[in-house]
Amino acid sequence: MCSNMPSVNFSEITTSIILETGVTQSIPKFFSPREGADRVYFLDSSAHGLETIPEDILRMKHLEELHLEKNSISFIPSGIKNLEHLQVLYLHENSLESLCDELGELHQLQCLDLSDNPLTSTEETLRPLSCLWELQELRLYNLGIQEVPILMCKNVYNLQLLGLSGNQLSSLPKEIVNLTKLQEIYLQRNLFEEFPTVLCQLSNLEIVDLEQNAISCVPDEIALLQNLTKLFLASNRLCFVPQSLSQCSRLTYLDVTANYISKVPWNALTGLVELALSYNRLRILPSHVGKLVFLQVLYLKNTGLRNVPSHIRQLSELRVLDLSQNRFSTFPVAVCSLPRLEMLSLDDNKLTQLPADIKQLTQLKSLGLTGNRFEIFPEEICFLPALEKLYLGQDEGLKLTRLPDTISMLQSLKELYVENNSLTALPAAIGTLANLNILDCHNNQLTELSEGICNLQGTHKCCVCARVCVCSGEIESQPFTTLYFGIHLLQPYVFSEVLVGNSKDEDKACKGEQGKKKMTNRQKVVNVFFENPHPGPHRLYPS
């Protein structure tokens, strides 16, 4: 392994070593400390197929940070206690079934991750953790823990981050109040039916994550969390957002996606910067939404909305707005008065046209209009000077039959998605889009590739899955990195021998003489797919 290595004096290594892929069951001898001056502080041996912790590692007494995650280590040897200076230890995604007592002797350990191991997660098994007094970050994800060890809550009082997501917790012990320095707690995917009120006594909490539980209400005591900045309660059973959140003066992020909420105390949320309310039962967006003057991100996907109040224009800081999967039959014109808006999704509504006022969105970079009812391409889009991503795919119903020449005005455009329409040709004007990186028009009715395609100097991914039978220009010099063609009704002379595909029909498809003339030496093409890469059209915010 080392025969081709340059001459290096390994005794001079005093800071860190990251093992290269291929090192498995032992550490090379030259990595072992030989003299008093040899000090290794950092070692990364993650994802190396280790089944045990090598003795050579256990002799690195100055080690401060050790990465052993994503191996097959089944036990922690008693020699771990020799790493008395260790501060960071990652052992997640291994095969650990128990913890040795000596782990508790690492009294300088500040960060420990034991997630995703087949541990028998009883209080007795986790007892060594209660001796790690200096621990500041502890991650115990996906271990099947049913109860948080009481002794750990009493002794590990310096803890600032506690990760317990993916377990079987239904409550927290009252002793958790001893963790007075706790700032972040992650309790996703557990069995909570009630908000653990005991958390409200931890006044230093900044982040509380209780997503994907079965919580039906938030207690008024949450007002005690004066330092709370982020609250994650998505995928629970909430019917309302508590008014008491108004007293959490530092709260800037609230996620209550996928609940049963029909009313929101907008007056209580005036300090928010980001609010996620998608997949709830709002039906109406009241004028009070205009009071969230600091809001930059607002998700309202699938909330039953039919219109947007004019007061939304007061959200002058708003940059991201998701109104997809609602019931809009007309474009909410008030949105056009949001001067800083950069991303707007109206996918899967019932829009048939866009207002001329949309050109006021001079900062808009991404626009999602997939799954609406446009009969013709809404040319108002072409007056958006900053637009970089445009989604105009279709699932069913009305489909676009052409793209206008005015599309050439979108000189900032980088990604264009018009899949699942009824386009028979692409305009030559598309070749003027100098910044276009992705063009996806699969599942259309294209019968030729125009010179517009051939002139796309910046395009790296071109997806044309359809009845392509004629290419009217030379495309051998174009810098595509990914090129898609539909195998159904594919004419064999489109491709040349130099292209590498992944279809059983690729040999047949690459033998045409005409294809050789047009596409030979397309060295930039690195991926060619002979079937549709996506089952349906793209959306700005996929479900």
XYZ file of C-alpha atoms in Angstrom:
543
model
C 0.000 0.000 0.000
C 2.866 2.378 0.813
C 5.322 1.458 -1.946
C 4.464 4.492 -4.089
C 4.242 6.985 -1.267
C 6.675 9.916 -1.274
C 9.305 10.030 1.423
C 7.689 11.521 4.516
C 8.965 11.803 8.060
C 5.874 10.642 9.948
C 7.434 11.554 13.266
C 6.780 15.163 12.315
C 3.003 14.627 12.209
C 1.694 16.463 15.249
C -1.830 17.477 14.354
C -4.016 15.069 12.431
C -4.335 11.937 10.328
C -7.212 11.010 8.044
C -7.031 7.400 6.898
C -7.514 6.809 3.201
C -10.097 4.355 1.884
C -8.690 0.841 1.961
C -7.291 0.868 5.477
C -9.291 -1.784 7.297
C -8.291 -3.834 10.278
C -5.170 -2.082 11.502
C -3.293 1.171 11.444
C 0.038 1.232 9.585
C 2.979 0.970 11.957
C 4.340 4.366 10.961
C 1.193 5.950 12.392
C 1.939 4.572 15.845
C 3.600 7.022 18.243
C 7.269 6.112 18.558
C 8.652 9.031 20.483
C 7.458 11.527 23.016
C 7.156 14.149 20.284
C 4.647 12.077 18.282
C 1.203 13.474 18.971
C -1.869 12.651 16.929
C -4.850 14.808 17.838
C -7.332 13.917 15.102
C -8.056 10.590 13.421
C -10.742 9.777 10.858
C -11.206 6.063 10.238
C -14.889 6.180 9.315
C -16.349 3.780 6.742
C -13.298 1.524 6.611
C -14.883 -1.839 7.360
C -13.432 -2.035 10.861
C -14.828 -4.804 13.057
C -12.816 -3.806 16.118
C -11.037 -0.678 17.291
C -7.367 -1.337 16.442
C -4.872 -1.408 19.298
C -2.750 1.164 17.481
C -5.561 3.685 17.854
C -5.914 2.931 21.551
C -2.231 3.826 22.020
C -2.687 7.335 20.628
C -2.927 8.856 24.073
C -3.013 12.454 22.831
C -5.972 11.853 20.549
C -8.693 14.493 20.930
C -11.085 13.675 18.077
C -11.816 10.172 16.780
C -14.168 9.242 13.926
C -15.128 5.565 13.761
C -18.635 5.891 12.358
C -20.016 3.687 9.577
C -17.953 0.609 10.377
C -18.919 -2.814 11.765
C -17.485 -2.436 15.262
C -19.352 -4.754 17.635
C -17.823 -3.745 20.977
C -15.773 -1.024 22.628
C -12.593 -2.449 24.185
C -11.557 -1.562 27.712
C -8.464 0.100 26.257
C -10.650 3.044 25.261
C -9.852 4.482 28.687
C -6.285 5.140 27.484
C -7.589 7.970 25.306
C -7.768 10.252 28.297
C -7.609 13.442 26.223
C -10.417 12.420 23.872
C -13.030 15.158 23.419
C -14.976 13.969 20.355
C -15.994 10.361 19.616
C -18.222 9.304 16.727
C -19.390 5.678 16.796
C -22.722 5.941 15.007
C -23.757 3.372 12.406
C -21.792 0.456 13.807
C -22.780 -2.904 15.326
C -22.444 -2.080 19.026
C -24.616 -4.186 21.311
C -23.294 -2.874 24.641
C -21.095 -0.200 26.202
C -18.091 -0.987 28.352
C -17.717 0.668 31.754
C -14.383 2.128 30.660
C -16.204 4.433 28.256
C -17.336 6.337 31.329
C -13.697 7.083 32.196
C -13.306 9.489 29.282
C -13.764 12.477 31.544
C -12.744 15.044 28.917
C -15.245 13.787 26.356
C -17.470 16.614 25.127
C -19.175 15.129 22.057
C -20.436 11.538 21.666
C -22.568 9.949 18.942
C -23.805 6.367 19.419
C -26.753 6.560 17.033
C -27.908 3.715 14.808
C -26.423 0.807 16.723
C -28.205 -2.394 17.850
C -27.715 -1.478 21.506
C -29.903 -3.006 24.166
C -30.927 0.451 25.300
C -31.800 -0.078 28.956
C -30.761 2.218 31.776
C -28.160 -0.355 32.810
C -26.690 -0.543 29.301
C -26.410 3.242 29.096
C -25.034 3.640 32.638
C -21.454 4.494 31.498
C -22.846 7.690 29.956
C -23.758 9.016 33.393
C -20.052 9.327 34.227
C -19.273 11.637 31.302
C -19.541 14.849 33.306
C -17.996 17.132 30.668
C -20.246 15.913 27.856
C -21.832 18.783 25.918
C -23.327 16.968 22.913
C -24.920 13.511 23.080
C -26.638 11.865 20.118
C -28.585 8.664 20.701
C -30.758 8.453 17.584
C -32.599 5.292 16.561
C -31.656 3.090 19.500
C -35.094 1.976 20.656
C -34.764 3.836 23.965
C -37.986 3.690 25.994
C -36.853 5.781 28.972
C -34.225 8.475 29.346
C -31.761 7.282 32.034
C -32.412 9.220 35.235
C -28.803 8.958 36.399
C -27.640 10.531 33.153
C -29.996 13.466 33.708
C -28.564 13.962 37.186
C -24.880 13.740 36.330
C -24.332 14.985 32.774
C -25.190 18.537 33.764
C -23.009 20.256 31.134
C -25.079 18.876 28.275
C -26.031 21.488 25.675
C -27.363 19.229 22.902
C -29.365 16.037 23.407
C -30.460 13.999 20.393
C -33.067 11.316 21.070
C -34.958 11.155 17.784
C -36.157 7.838 16.420
C -36.696 6.118 19.770
C -39.744 4.886 21.710
C -40.104 7.660 24.264
C -43.558 8.668 25.452
C -42.426 10.910 28.316
C -39.366 12.533 29.852
C -38.241 12.116 33.468
C -38.644 15.080 35.800
C -34.896 14.827 36.487
C -34.213 16.268 33.046
C -34.586 19.703 34.661
C -31.048 19.150 35.984
C -29.772 19.752 32.454
C -29.873 23.493 33.013
C -27.399 24.234 30.205
C -29.397 22.364 27.577
C -29.893 24.475 24.438
C -31.049 21.937 21.838
C -33.215 18.830 22.189
C -34.275 16.595 19.312
C -37.189 14.226 19.917
C -38.457 13.473 16.411
C -40.193 10.182 15.646
C -41.036 9.096 19.177
C -44.333 8.212 20.875
C -45.261 11.473 22.591
C -48.998 12.116 22.789
C -48.511 15.172 24.966
C -45.985 17.955 24.800
C -43.435 17.132 27.554
C -44.179 20.085 29.828
C -41.042 19.423 31.859
C -39.066 20.934 28.963
C -40.610 24.306 29.752
C -38.450 24.464 32.885
C -35.247 24.409 30.838
C -34.919 28.143 30.368
C -31.848 27.976 28.116
C -33.528 25.899 25.433
C -33.168 27.458 21.986
C -34.262 24.587 19.725
C -37.046 22.082 20.454
C -37.773 19.427 17.839
C -40.828 17.214 18.402
C -41.718 16.438 14.798
C -43.530 13.223 13.883
C -45.158 12.432 17.207
C -48.847 12.434 18.189
C -49.041 15.685 20.161
C -52.457 17.365 20.133
C -51.702 20.626 21.952
C -48.883 22.823 23.194
C -49.101 23.923 26.849
C -49.212 27.576 27.837
C -46.065 26.933 29.878
C -44.096 27.148 26.654
C -44.111 30.896 27.306
C -41.412 30.190 29.915
C -38.919 29.390 27.150
C -37.689 32.932 26.722
C -34.637 31.841 24.704
C -36.543 29.636 22.264
C -35.632 30.461 18.654
C -36.789 27.379 16.699
C -39.792 25.132 17.349
C -40.421 22.060 15.189
C -43.854 20.453 15.556
C -44.551 19.143 12.055
C -46.536 15.934 11.589
C -48.399 15.912 14.889
C -52.104 16.288 15.730
C -52.261 19.966 16.586
C -55.542 21.789 16.005
C -54.280 25.240 16.926
C -51.152 27.281 17.545
C -51.073 28.582 21.137
C -51.372 32.304 21.789
C -48.725 31.875 24.498
C -46.041 31.727 21.803
C -46.310 35.511 21.730
C -44.232 35.541 24.914
C -41.406 33.599 23.276
C -39.855 36.858 22.154
C -36.868 35.281 20.391
C -38.850 32.764 18.349
C -37.925 33.176 14.676
C -38.714 29.753 13.197
C -41.949 27.764 13.573
C -42.755 24.578 11.674
C -46.232 23.112 12.188
C -46.513 21.434 8.789
C -48.956 18.530 8.432
C -51.254 19.080 11.400
C -54.973 19.911 11.658
C -54.612 23.642 12.226
C -57.433 25.877 11.017
C -56.628 29.063 12.936
C -53.372 30.822 13.642
C -52.803 33.613 16.202
C -50.979 35.836 13.722
C -50.614 38.596 16.331
C -48.566 36.184 18.440
C -46.050 35.422 15.708
C -44.874 38.872 14.691
C -41.193 38.095 15.286
C -41.037 35.097 12.964
C -38.581 34.963 10.088
C -39.725 31.565 8.788
C -43.174 29.967 9.119
C -44.179 26.557 7.760
C -47.945 25.950 7.693
C -48.245 23.585 4.737
C -50.709 20.688 4.841
C -53.094 22.259 7.343
C -56.748 23.352 7.171
C -56.453 27.128 6.973
C -58.851 27.708 4.042
C -58.503 31.490 4.596
C -55.460 33.697 4.993
C -56.598 36.673 7.103
C -55.393 40.240 6.820
C -53.466 39.795 10.089
C -50.777 37.967 8.129
C -49.525 41.433 7.196
C -48.278 41.909 10.757
C -45.454 39.402 10.289
C -43.216 42.137 8.935
C -39.957 40.242 9.549
C -41.086 37.137 7.682
C -38.734 35.939 4.946
C -40.043 32.415 4.288
C -43.710 31.330 4.246
C -44.890 27.826 3.331
C -48.643 27.501 2.685
C -48.745 24.432 0.470
C -51.999 22.457 0.434
C -53.914 24.595 2.917
C -57.156 25.035 0.934
C -56.483 28.677 0.013
C -58.413 30.340 -2.821
C -57.054 33.863 -2.498
C -54.464 35.985 -0.748
C -55.353 39.209 1.093
C -53.935 42.495 -0.103
C -52.251 42.864 3.296
C -49.629 40.317 2.246
C -47.861 43.175 0.478
C -46.810 44.387 3.936
C -44.417 41.421 4.113
C -41.697 43.468 2.479
C -38.917 41.092 3.598
C -40.526 37.958 2.134
C -38.180 35.983 -0.105
C -39.821 32.552 -0.348
C -43.560 31.893 -0.781
C -45.074 28.459 -1.383
C -48.734 28.510 -2.454
C -48.709 25.216 -4.335
C -51.485 22.612 -4.246
C -54.193 25.109 -3.381
C -57.357 26.285 -5.171
C -56.239 29.440 -6.953
C -58.058 29.951 -10.239
C -56.572 33.426 -10.669
C -53.084 34.577 -9.845
C -52.992 36.353 -6.428
C -52.060 39.814 -7.703
C -51.099 41.088 -4.240
C -48.055 38.811 -4.428
C -46.704 41.034 -7.218
C -46.086 43.747 -4.609
C -43.448 41.743 -2.717
C -40.250 43.528 -3.746
C -37.738 40.981 -2.411
C -39.507 37.782 -3.472
C -37.022 35.299 -4.942
C -38.941 32.003 -4.975
C -42.639 31.593 -5.744
C -44.443 28.291 -6.122
C -47.977 28.083 -7.483
C -47.668 24.518 -8.733
C -50.842 22.435 -8.895
C -53.478 25.154 -8.866
C -56.011 26.120 -11.556
C -54.279 29.107 -13.128
C -54.951 29.909 -16.772
C -53.024 33.168 -17.107
C -50.643 35.515 -15.321
C -51.129 39.240 -14.635
C -48.980 41.866 -16.291
C -48.009 43.046 -12.796
C -45.851 39.966 -12.320
C -43.055 41.912 -13.985
C -42.781 43.863 -10.718
C -41.089 40.798 -9.206
C -37.700 41.918 -10.425
C -35.832 39.764 -7.876
C -37.724 36.530 -8.630
C -35.302 33.674 -9.344
C -37.520 30.573 -9.197
C -41.114 30.238 -10.405
C -43.164 27.054 -10.084
C -46.234 26.759 -12.331
C -46.319 23.018 -12.978
C -49.734 21.365 -13.015
C -51.888 24.389 -13.879
C -54.238 25.029 -16.822
C -52.288 27.173 -19.248
C -53.357 26.792 -22.877
C -50.502 28.950 -24.093
C -47.147 29.858 -22.622
C -47.719 32.898 -20.343
C -45.406 35.413 -21.980
C -45.575 37.675 -18.921
C -42.884 35.359 -17.537
C -40.457 36.681 -20.133
C -40.372 40.050 -18.344
C -38.765 38.595 -15.201
C -35.118 39.647 -15.590
C -33.699 37.644 -12.664
C -35.540 34.359 -13.348
C -33.195 31.361 -13.144
C -35.569 28.397 -12.732
C -38.920 27.937 -14.467
C -41.241 24.970 -13.903
C -44.039 24.612 -16.461
C -44.512 20.860 -16.675
C -47.929 19.251 -16.833
C -49.629 16.149 -15.479
C -52.924 16.066 -17.337
C -55.485 18.320 -18.988
C -54.415 21.323 -21.052
C -50.879 21.266 -22.370
C -48.586 23.785 -24.029
C -48.075 23.319 -27.753
C -45.318 25.883 -28.305
C -42.765 28.083 -26.612
C -42.649 31.731 -27.775
C -39.639 33.421 -29.307
C -39.810 35.938 -26.449
C -38.311 33.261 -24.230
C -35.007 34.687 -25.435
C -35.591 37.577 -23.010
C -34.913 35.250 -20.063
C -31.165 35.690 -20.210
C -30.698 34.699 -16.558
C -32.514 31.377 -17.031
C -30.510 28.343 -15.894
C -33.163 25.604 -15.666
C -36.248 25.129 -17.830
C -38.741 22.333 -17.151
C -41.542 21.934 -19.718
C -42.016 18.163 -19.570
C -45.323 16.343 -20.167
C -46.670 18.968 -22.581
C -47.521 18.764 -26.294
C -44.582 20.641 -27.783
C -43.798 19.595 -31.347
C -40.711 21.775 -31.705
C -38.442 24.048 -29.727
C -37.943 27.624 -30.944
C -34.611 28.689 -32.344
C -34.681 31.477 -29.762
C -33.903 28.938 -27.070
C -30.366 28.872 -28.399
C -29.816 32.419 -27.150
C -30.192 31.416 -23.485
C -26.505 31.552 -22.691
C -26.857 30.545 -19.036
C -29.191 27.574 -19.516
C -27.814 24.520 -17.686
C -30.830 22.201 -17.680
C -33.458 21.807 -20.377
C -36.073 19.149 -19.635
C -38.796 18.572 -22.210
C -39.323 14.842 -21.928
C -42.747 13.400 -22.732
C -43.632 15.921 -25.417
C -44.303 15.389 -29.129
C -41.030 16.699 -30.489
C -40.217 15.507 -33.981
C -36.961 17.372 -34.426
C -34.146 19.012 -32.537
C -33.796 22.525 -33.882
C -30.657 24.579 -34.178
C -31.718 26.195 -30.937
C -30.659 23.050 -29.093
C -27.401 22.996 -31.009
C -26.542 26.529 -29.932
C -26.961 25.980 -26.189
C -23.372 26.620 -25.202
C -23.875 26.357 -21.445
C -26.327 23.468 -21.227
C -25.053 20.513 -19.192
C -28.224 18.431 -19.009
C -30.619 18.083 -21.907
C -33.639 15.840 -21.527
C -35.538 15.260 -24.782
C -37.594 12.098 -24.339
C -39.889 11.976 -27.339
C -40.193 10.972 -30.986
C -36.954 12.665 -31.989
C -36.134 11.791 -35.566
C -34.309 14.785 -37.057
C -31.548 16.951 -35.713
C -31.277 20.040 -37.873
C -27.911 21.194 -36.587
C -24.494 19.991 -35.502
C -24.348 19.165 -31.781
C -20.973 17.484 -31.562
C -19.357 20.494 -29.895
C -21.941 21.173 -27.222
C -20.873 20.729 -23.570
C -23.753 18.531 -22.367
C -22.839 16.311 -19.437
C -26.156 14.482 -19.399
C -28.305 13.810 -22.452
C -31.642 12.012 -22.279
C -33.580 10.564 -25.203
C -36.772 8.534 -25.062
C -36.273 4.959 -26.248
C -39.852 4.701 -27.442
C -39.988 5.436 -31.195
C -36.318 6.425 -31.083
C -34.691 6.574 -34.513
C -31.351 4.734 -34.532
C -29.385 7.397 -36.360
C -29.616 9.947 -33.568
C -26.631 8.520 -31.662
C -23.049 7.628 -32.443
C -20.768 4.901 -31.178
C -18.944 7.153 -28.728
C -21.962 7.578 -26.455
C -22.223 5.375 -23.395
C -25.749 4.365 -22.462
C -27.429 2.116 -19.942
C -30.094 0.469 -22.082
C -30.086 -3.019 -23.540
C -31.006 -1.358 -26.846
C -28.053 1.011 -26.880
C -25.987 -0.991 -29.382
C -28.857 -0.934 -31.859
C -29.394 2.765 -31.225
C -25.781 3.720 -31.823
C -25.103 2.199 -35.240
C -26.618 4.789 -37.557
C -24.264 6.506 -39.986
C -26.086 9.846 -39.730
C -25.699 9.774 -35.986
C -21.978 9.177 -36.328
C -21.593 12.219 -38.512
C -23.416 14.492 -36.125
C -22.367 13.245 -32.690
C -19.006 11.486 -32.968
C -16.387 12.904 -30.563
C -19.017 14.292 -28.185
C -16.516 13.721 -25.378
C -18.402 16.027 -23.017
C -21.408 13.713 -22.970
C -20.912 11.530 -19.904
C -24.426 10.210 -19.277
C -26.947 9.070 -21.840
C -30.266 7.621 -20.721
C -32.556 5.761 -23.080
C -35.737 6.010 -21.076
C -37.649 8.671 -19.214
C -35.604 9.788 -16.182
C -38.625 11.048 -14.259
C -42.139 9.623 -13.867
C -43.729 13.065 -13.846
C -42.961 16.766 -14.150
C -40.671 18.628 -11.792
C -41.985 21.007 -9.161
C -40.309 23.838 -7.327
C -41.089 22.217 -3.952
C -41.608 18.467 -4.447
C -43.972 16.717 -2.028
